[in-house]
Short mmCIF file of C-alpha atoms in Angstrom, two decimals:
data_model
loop_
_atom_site.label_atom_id
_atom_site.label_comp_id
_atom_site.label_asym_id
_atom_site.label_seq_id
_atom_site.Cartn_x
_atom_site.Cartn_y
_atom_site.Cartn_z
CA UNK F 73 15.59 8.59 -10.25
CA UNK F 74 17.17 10.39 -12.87
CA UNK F 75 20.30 12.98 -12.66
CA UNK F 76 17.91 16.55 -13.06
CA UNK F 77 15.67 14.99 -9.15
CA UNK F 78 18.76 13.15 -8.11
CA UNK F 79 20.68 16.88 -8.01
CA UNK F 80 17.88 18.55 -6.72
CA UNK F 81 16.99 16.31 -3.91
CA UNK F 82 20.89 16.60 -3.13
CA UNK F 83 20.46 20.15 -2.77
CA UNK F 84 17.16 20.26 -0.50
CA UNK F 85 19.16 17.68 1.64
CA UNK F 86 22.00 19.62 1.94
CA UNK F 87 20.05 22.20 3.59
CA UNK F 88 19.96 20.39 6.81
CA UNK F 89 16.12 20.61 6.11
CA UNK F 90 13.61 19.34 9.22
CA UNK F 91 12.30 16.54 7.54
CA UNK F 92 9.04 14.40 7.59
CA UNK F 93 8.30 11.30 6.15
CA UNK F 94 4.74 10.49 5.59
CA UNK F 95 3.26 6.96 4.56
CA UNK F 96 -0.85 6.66 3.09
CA UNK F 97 -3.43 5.74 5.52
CA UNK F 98 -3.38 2.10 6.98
CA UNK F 99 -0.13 2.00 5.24
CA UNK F 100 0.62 -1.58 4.05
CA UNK F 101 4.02 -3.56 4.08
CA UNK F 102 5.08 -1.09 1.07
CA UNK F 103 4.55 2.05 3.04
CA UNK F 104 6.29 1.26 5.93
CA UNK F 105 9.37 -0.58 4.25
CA UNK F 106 9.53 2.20 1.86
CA UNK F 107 9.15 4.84 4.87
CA UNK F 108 11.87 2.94 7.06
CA UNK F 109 13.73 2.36 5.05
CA UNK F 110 14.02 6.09 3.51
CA UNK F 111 13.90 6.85 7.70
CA UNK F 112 16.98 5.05 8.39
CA UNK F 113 19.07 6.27 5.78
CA UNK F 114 18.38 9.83 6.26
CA UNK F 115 18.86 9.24 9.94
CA UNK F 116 22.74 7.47 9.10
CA UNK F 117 23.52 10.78 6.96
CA UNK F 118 22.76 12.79 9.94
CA UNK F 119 19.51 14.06 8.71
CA UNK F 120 16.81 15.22 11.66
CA UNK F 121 14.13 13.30 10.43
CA UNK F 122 10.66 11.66 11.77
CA UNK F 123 7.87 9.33 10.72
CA UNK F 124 4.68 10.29 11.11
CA UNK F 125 1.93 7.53 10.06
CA UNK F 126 -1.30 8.95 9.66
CA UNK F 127 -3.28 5.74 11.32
CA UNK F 128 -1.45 2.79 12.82
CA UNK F 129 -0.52 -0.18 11.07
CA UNK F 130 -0.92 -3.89 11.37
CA UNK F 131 0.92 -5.64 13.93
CA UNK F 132 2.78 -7.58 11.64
CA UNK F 133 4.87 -5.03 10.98
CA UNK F 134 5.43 -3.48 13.79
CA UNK F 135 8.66 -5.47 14.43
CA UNK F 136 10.50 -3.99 11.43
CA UNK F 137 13.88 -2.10 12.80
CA UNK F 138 12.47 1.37 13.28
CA UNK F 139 8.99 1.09 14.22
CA UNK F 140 8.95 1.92 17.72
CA UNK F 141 9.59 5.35 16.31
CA UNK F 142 6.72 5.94 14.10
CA UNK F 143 4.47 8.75 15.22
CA UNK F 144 0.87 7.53 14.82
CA UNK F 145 -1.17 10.47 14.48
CA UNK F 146 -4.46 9.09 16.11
CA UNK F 147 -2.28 8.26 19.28
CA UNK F 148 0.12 11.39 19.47
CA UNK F 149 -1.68 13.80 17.14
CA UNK F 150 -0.10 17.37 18.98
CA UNK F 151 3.01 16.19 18.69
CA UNK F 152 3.02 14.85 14.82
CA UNK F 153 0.77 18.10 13.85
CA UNK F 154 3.42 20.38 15.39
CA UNK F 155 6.32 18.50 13.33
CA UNK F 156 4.91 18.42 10.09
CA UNK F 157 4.04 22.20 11.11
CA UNK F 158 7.87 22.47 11.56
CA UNK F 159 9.05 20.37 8.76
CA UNK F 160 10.87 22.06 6.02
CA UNK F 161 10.98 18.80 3.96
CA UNK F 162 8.18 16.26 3.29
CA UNK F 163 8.39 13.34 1.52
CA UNK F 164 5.77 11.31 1.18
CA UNK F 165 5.58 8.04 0.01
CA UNK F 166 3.55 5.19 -2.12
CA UNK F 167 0.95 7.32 -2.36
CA UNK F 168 0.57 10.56 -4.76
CA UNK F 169 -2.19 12.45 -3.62
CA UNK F 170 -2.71 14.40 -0.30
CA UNK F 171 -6.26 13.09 0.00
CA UNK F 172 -4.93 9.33 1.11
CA UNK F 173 -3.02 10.24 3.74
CA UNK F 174 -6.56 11.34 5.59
CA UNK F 175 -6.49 12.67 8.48
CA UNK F 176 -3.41 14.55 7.38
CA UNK F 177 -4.25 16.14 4.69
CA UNK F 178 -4.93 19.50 6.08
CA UNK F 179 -2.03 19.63 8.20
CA UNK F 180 0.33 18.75 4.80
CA UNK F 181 -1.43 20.96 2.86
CA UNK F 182 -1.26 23.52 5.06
CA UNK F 183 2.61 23.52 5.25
CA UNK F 184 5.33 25.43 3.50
CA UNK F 185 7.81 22.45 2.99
CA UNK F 186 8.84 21.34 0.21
CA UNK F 187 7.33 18.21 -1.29
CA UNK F 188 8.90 15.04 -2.50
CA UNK F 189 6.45 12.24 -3.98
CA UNK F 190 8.16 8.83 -4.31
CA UNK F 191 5.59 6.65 -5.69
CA UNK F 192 4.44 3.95 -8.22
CA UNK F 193 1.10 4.02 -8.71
CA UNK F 194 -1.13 5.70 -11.90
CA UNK F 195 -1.64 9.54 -12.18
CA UNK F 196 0.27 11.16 -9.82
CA UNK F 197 -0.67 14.80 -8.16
CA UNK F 198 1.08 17.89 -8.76
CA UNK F 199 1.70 19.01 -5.39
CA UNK F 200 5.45 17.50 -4.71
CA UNK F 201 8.71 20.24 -5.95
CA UNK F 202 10.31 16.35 -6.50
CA UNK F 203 8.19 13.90 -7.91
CA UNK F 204 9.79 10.57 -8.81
CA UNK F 205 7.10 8.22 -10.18
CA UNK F 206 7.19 5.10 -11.61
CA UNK F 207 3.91 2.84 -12.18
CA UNK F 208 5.68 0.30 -13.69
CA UNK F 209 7.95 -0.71 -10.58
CA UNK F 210 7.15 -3.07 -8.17
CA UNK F 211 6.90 -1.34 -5.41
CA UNK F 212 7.35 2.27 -3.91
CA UNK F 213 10.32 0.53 -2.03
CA UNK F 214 12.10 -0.69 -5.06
CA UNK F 215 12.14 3.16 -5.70
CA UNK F 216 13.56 4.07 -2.33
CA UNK F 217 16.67 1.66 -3.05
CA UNK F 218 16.82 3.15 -6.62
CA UNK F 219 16.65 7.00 -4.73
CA UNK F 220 19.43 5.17 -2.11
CA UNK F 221 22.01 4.07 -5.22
CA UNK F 222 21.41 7.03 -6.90
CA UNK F 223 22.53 9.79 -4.18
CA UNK F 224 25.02 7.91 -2.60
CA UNK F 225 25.76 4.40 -4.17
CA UNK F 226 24.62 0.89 -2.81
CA UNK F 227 27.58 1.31 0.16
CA UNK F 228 24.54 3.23 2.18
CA UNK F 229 22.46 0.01 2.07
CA UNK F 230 22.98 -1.78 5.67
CA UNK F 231 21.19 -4.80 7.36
CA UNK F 232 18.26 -2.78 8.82
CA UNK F 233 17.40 -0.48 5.47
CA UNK F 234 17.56 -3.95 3.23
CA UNK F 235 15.21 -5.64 5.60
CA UNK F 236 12.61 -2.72 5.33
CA UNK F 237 12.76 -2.87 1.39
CA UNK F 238 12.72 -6.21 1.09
CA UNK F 239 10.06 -6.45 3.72
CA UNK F 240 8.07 -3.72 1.11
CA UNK F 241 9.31 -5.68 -1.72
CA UNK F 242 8.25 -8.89 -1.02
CA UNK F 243 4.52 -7.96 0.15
CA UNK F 244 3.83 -5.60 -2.64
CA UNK F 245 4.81 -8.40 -5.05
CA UNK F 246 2.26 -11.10 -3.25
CA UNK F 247 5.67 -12.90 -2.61
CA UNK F 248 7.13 -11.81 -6.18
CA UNK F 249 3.92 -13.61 -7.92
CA UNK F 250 2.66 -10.28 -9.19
CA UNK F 251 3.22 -8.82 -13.20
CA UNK F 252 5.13 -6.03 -12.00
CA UNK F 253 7.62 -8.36 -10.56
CA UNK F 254 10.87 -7.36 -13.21
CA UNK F 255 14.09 -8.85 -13.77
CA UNK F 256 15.18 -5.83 -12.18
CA UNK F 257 12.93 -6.28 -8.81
CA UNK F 258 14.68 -9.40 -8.37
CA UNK F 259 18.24 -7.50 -9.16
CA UNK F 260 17.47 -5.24 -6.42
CA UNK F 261 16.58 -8.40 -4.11
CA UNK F 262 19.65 -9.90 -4.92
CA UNK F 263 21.43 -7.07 -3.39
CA UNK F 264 19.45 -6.60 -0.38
CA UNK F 265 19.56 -10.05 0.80
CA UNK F 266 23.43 -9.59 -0.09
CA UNK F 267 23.22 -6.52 2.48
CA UNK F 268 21.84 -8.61 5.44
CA UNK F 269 18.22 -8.81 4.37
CA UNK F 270 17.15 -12.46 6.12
CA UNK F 271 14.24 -13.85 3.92
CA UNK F 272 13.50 -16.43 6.37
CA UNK F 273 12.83 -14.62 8.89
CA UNK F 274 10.74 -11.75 7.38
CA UNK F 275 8.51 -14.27 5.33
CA UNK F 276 7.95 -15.96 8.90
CA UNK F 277 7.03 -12.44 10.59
CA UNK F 278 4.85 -11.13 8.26
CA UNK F 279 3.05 -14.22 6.69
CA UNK F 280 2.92 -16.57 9.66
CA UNK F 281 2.27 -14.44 12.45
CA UNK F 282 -1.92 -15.01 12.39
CA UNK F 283 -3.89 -14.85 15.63
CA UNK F 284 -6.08 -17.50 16.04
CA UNK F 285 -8.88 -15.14 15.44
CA UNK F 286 -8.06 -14.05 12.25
CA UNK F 287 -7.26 -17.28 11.00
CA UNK F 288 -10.47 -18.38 12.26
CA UNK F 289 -12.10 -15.11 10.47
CA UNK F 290 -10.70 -16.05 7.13
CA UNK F 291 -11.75 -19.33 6.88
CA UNK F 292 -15.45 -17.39 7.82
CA UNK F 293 -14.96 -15.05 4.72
CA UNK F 294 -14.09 -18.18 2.40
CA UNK F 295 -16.62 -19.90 3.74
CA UNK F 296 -19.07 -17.53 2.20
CA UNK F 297 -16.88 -16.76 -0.89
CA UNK F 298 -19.14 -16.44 -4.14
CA UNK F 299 -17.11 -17.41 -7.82
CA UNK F 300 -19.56 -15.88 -10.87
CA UNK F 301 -18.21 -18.57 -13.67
CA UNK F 302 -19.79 -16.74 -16.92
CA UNK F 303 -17.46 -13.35 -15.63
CA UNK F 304 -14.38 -15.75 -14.48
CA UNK F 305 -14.99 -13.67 -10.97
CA UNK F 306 -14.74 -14.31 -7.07
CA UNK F 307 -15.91 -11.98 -4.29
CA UNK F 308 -15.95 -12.37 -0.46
CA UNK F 309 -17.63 -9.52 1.92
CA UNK F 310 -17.24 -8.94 5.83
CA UNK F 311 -19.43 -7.21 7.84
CA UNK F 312 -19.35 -5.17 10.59
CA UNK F 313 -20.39 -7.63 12.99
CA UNK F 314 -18.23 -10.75 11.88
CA UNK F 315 -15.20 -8.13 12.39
CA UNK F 316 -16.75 -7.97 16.23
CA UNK F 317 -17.43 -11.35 16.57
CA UNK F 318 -13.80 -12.58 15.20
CA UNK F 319 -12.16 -9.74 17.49
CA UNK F 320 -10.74 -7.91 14.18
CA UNK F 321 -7.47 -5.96 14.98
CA UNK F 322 -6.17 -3.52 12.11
CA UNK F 323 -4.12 -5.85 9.48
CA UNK F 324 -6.45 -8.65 10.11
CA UNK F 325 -7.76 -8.91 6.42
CA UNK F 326 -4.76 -8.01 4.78
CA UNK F 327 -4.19 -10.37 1.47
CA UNK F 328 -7.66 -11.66 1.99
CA UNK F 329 -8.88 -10.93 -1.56
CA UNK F 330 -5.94 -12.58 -2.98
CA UNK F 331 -7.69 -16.06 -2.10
CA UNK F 332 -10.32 -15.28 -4.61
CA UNK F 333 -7.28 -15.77 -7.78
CA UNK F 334 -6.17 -19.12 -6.32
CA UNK F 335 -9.46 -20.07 -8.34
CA UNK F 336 -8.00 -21.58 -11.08
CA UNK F 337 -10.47 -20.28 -13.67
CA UNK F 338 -10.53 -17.04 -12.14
CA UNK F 339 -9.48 -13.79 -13.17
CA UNK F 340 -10.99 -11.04 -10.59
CA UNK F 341 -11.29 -11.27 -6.99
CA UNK F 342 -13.24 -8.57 -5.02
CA UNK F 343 -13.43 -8.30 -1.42
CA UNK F 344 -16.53 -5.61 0.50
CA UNK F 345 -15.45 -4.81 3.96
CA UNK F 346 -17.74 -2.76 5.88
CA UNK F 347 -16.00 -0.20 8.31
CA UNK F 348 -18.45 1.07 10.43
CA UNK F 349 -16.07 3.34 12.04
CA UNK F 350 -15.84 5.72 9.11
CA UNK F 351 -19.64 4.71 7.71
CA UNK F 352 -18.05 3.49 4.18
CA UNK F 353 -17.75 -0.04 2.40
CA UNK F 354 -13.83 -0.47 1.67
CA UNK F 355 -12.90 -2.84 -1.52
CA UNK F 356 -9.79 -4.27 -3.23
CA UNK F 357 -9.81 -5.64 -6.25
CA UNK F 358 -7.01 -8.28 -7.28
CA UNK F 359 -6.87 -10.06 -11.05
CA UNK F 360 -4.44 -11.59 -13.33
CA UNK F 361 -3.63 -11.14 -17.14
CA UNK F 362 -4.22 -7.32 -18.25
CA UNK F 363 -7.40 -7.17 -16.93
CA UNK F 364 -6.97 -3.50 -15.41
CA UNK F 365 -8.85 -3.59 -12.23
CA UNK F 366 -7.53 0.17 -11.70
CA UNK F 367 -10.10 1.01 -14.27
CA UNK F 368 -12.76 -0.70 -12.49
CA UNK F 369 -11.62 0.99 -9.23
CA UNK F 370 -11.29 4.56 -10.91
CA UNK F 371 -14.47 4.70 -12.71
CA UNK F 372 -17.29 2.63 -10.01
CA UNK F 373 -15.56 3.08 -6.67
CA UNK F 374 -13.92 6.40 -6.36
CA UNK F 375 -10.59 4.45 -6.47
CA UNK F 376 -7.41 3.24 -7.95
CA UNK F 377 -4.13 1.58 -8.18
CA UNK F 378 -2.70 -0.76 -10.74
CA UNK F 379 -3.61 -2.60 -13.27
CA UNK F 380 -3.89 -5.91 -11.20
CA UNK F 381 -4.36 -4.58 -7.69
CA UNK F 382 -6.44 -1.62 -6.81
CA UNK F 383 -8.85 -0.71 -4.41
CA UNK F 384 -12.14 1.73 -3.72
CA UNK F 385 -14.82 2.76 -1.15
CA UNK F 386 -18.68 3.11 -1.43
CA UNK F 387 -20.82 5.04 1.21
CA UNK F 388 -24.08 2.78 0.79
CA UNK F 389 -25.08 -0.30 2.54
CA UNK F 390 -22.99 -3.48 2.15
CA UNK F 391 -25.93 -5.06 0.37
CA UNK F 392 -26.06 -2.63 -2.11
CA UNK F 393 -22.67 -2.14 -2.94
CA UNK F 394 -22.38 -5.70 -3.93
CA UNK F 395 -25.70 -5.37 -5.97
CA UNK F 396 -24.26 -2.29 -7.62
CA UNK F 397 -21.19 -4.33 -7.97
CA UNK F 398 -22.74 -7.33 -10.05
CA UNK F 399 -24.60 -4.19 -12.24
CA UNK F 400 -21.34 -3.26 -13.68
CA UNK F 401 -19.21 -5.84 -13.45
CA UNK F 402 -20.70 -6.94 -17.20
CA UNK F 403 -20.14 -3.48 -18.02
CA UNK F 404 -16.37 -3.15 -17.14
CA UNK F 405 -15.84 -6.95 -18.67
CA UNK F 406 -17.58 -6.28 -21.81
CA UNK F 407 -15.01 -3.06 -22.32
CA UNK F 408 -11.72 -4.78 -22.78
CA UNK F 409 -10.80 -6.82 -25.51
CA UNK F 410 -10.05 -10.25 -23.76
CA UNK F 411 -13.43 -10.26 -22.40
CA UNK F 412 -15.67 -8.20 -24.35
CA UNK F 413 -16.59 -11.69 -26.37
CA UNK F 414 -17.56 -13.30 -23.56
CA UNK F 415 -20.28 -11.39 -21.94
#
């Protein structure tokens, strides 16, 4: 965060502003480290501040210091509408438009606060008074700690804030695997471990914490996982009813399409989940290399992200999102350079 946002957030804070803090839908490890984390240092400088998720999150989180608090708006939604109604600060974090923190979005637009986006992914809104983006970081929650050491020093850092970032940190990175993984991601580690951050213990929470249902679901999907040799590319799908039939709880196919890359040859993994809920087909895309799978999100599936994790949505059929799928997947290969020879 540089001086001009670090003086300016200062100033809204000094206010003694109501403040919100507001994660994207189905927030992911990122989202709620990043959130709790921010949470519990505004809450040890005094600040009046709540979390308001706007669906609930996996239950492998949901042991993170903090989380009993959240307000999840499908569960409590008069009392989180009236409090981002009342909120005269908003930040919202790791994601940088209003439109993916559904069903909030009316309610933030809607309010007079003012904004402050913290956030690292591509092509961010205009809507935040702050904005503090950085696509190249490794996670929204490296920027948090950044934000932290920047208004008050690394002294503000206790046990509980370094075990949300890390938490955010770690996930974000697939387990510091991914390119946006810096020497300065693993500075920022150093010092949160350093701070009480217990590595052991959150690796064990979040990564070995499956149900036997959704251990028994994922070896279903990889059971039917499909790898396209000519395009270097793996994709796995999941109905509707194999999400009823393995009991799916929300979190269930989290990392999922990361399987697909443990293909040595391969470069893209796709997963198609069908949510029959909201009627849509939800997909992540994961790859290695530069191969920018935020392109392939952005301009096929009404998505986005980064470069080597991003995700979309289709509103037709399972079926033929896949089909329309294998249509352009020669199309988006044969438009970068390290593949355009090969197709």
């Amino acid at each position: 965060m540089n001086t001009e946002n670090t003086k300016s957030l200062q100033a809204l804070l000094d206010k003694h502003p109501v403040i919100s803090i507001i994660p994207h839908t189905s927030p992911d490890g990122d989202a709620i480290g990043s959130t709790l984390g921010l949470y519990h240092f505004l809450k040890n400088q005094g600040h009046d501040v709540q979390l308001i998720a706007p669906t609930d999150f996996p239950d492998f989180l949901k042991w993170m210091p903090g989380a009993e608090q959240i307000l999840i708006y499908p569960y409590q939604e008069q009392q989180a509408a009236q409090r981002i109604a009342s909120s005269t600060l908003i930040f919202t974090l790791d994601f940088n438009n209003l439109l993916r923190a559904k069903p909030l979005t009316p309610f933030l637009e809607q309010s007079q606060a003012d904004f402050v986006m913290i956030d690292h992914h591509q092509q961010p809104d205009t809507y935040a008074r702050i904005t503090y983006s950085d696509d190249k970081a490794s996670s929204t929650c490296e920027l948090i700690y950044r934000t932290i050491v920047a208004l008050t020093g690394v002294e503000a850092i206790d046990e509980q804030i370094a075990t949300c970032l890390y938490t955010g940190i770690m996930t974000d990175t697939g387990g510091f695997r991914f390119s946006l993984t810096s020497p300065e991601t693993h500075r920022v580690v150093a010092v949160l471990l350093e701070k009480g951050a217990d590595c052991t213990r959150i690796a064990t929470e979040v990564l070995d914490s499956y149900t036997k249902d959704r251990l028994l679901l994922l070896g279903h999907v990889l059971n039917e996982l499909t790898y396209l040799s000519q395009y270097r590319t793996a994709y796995m799908y999941i109905s509707s009813k194999t999400l009823k039939q393995f009991n799916f709880r929300k979190g269930d196919t989290e990392g999922f399409v990361n399987y697909g890359l443990r293909i040595k040859e391969a470069e893209l993994a796709a997963i198609f989940i069908e949510n029959e809920e909201d009627k849509l087909i939800k997909i992540s895309f994961r790859s290695k290399t530069n191969l920018d799978v935020n392109l392939l999100a952005h301009t096929y599936f009404n998505g986005g992200g980064h470069i080597n994790a991003a995700g979309g949505s289709s509103h037709t059929s399972l079926e033929d999102t896949i089909q329309y799928f294998l249509e352009v997947l020669p199309q988006f290969l044969s438009r970068t350079d390290a593949y355009s020879k090969q197709i």
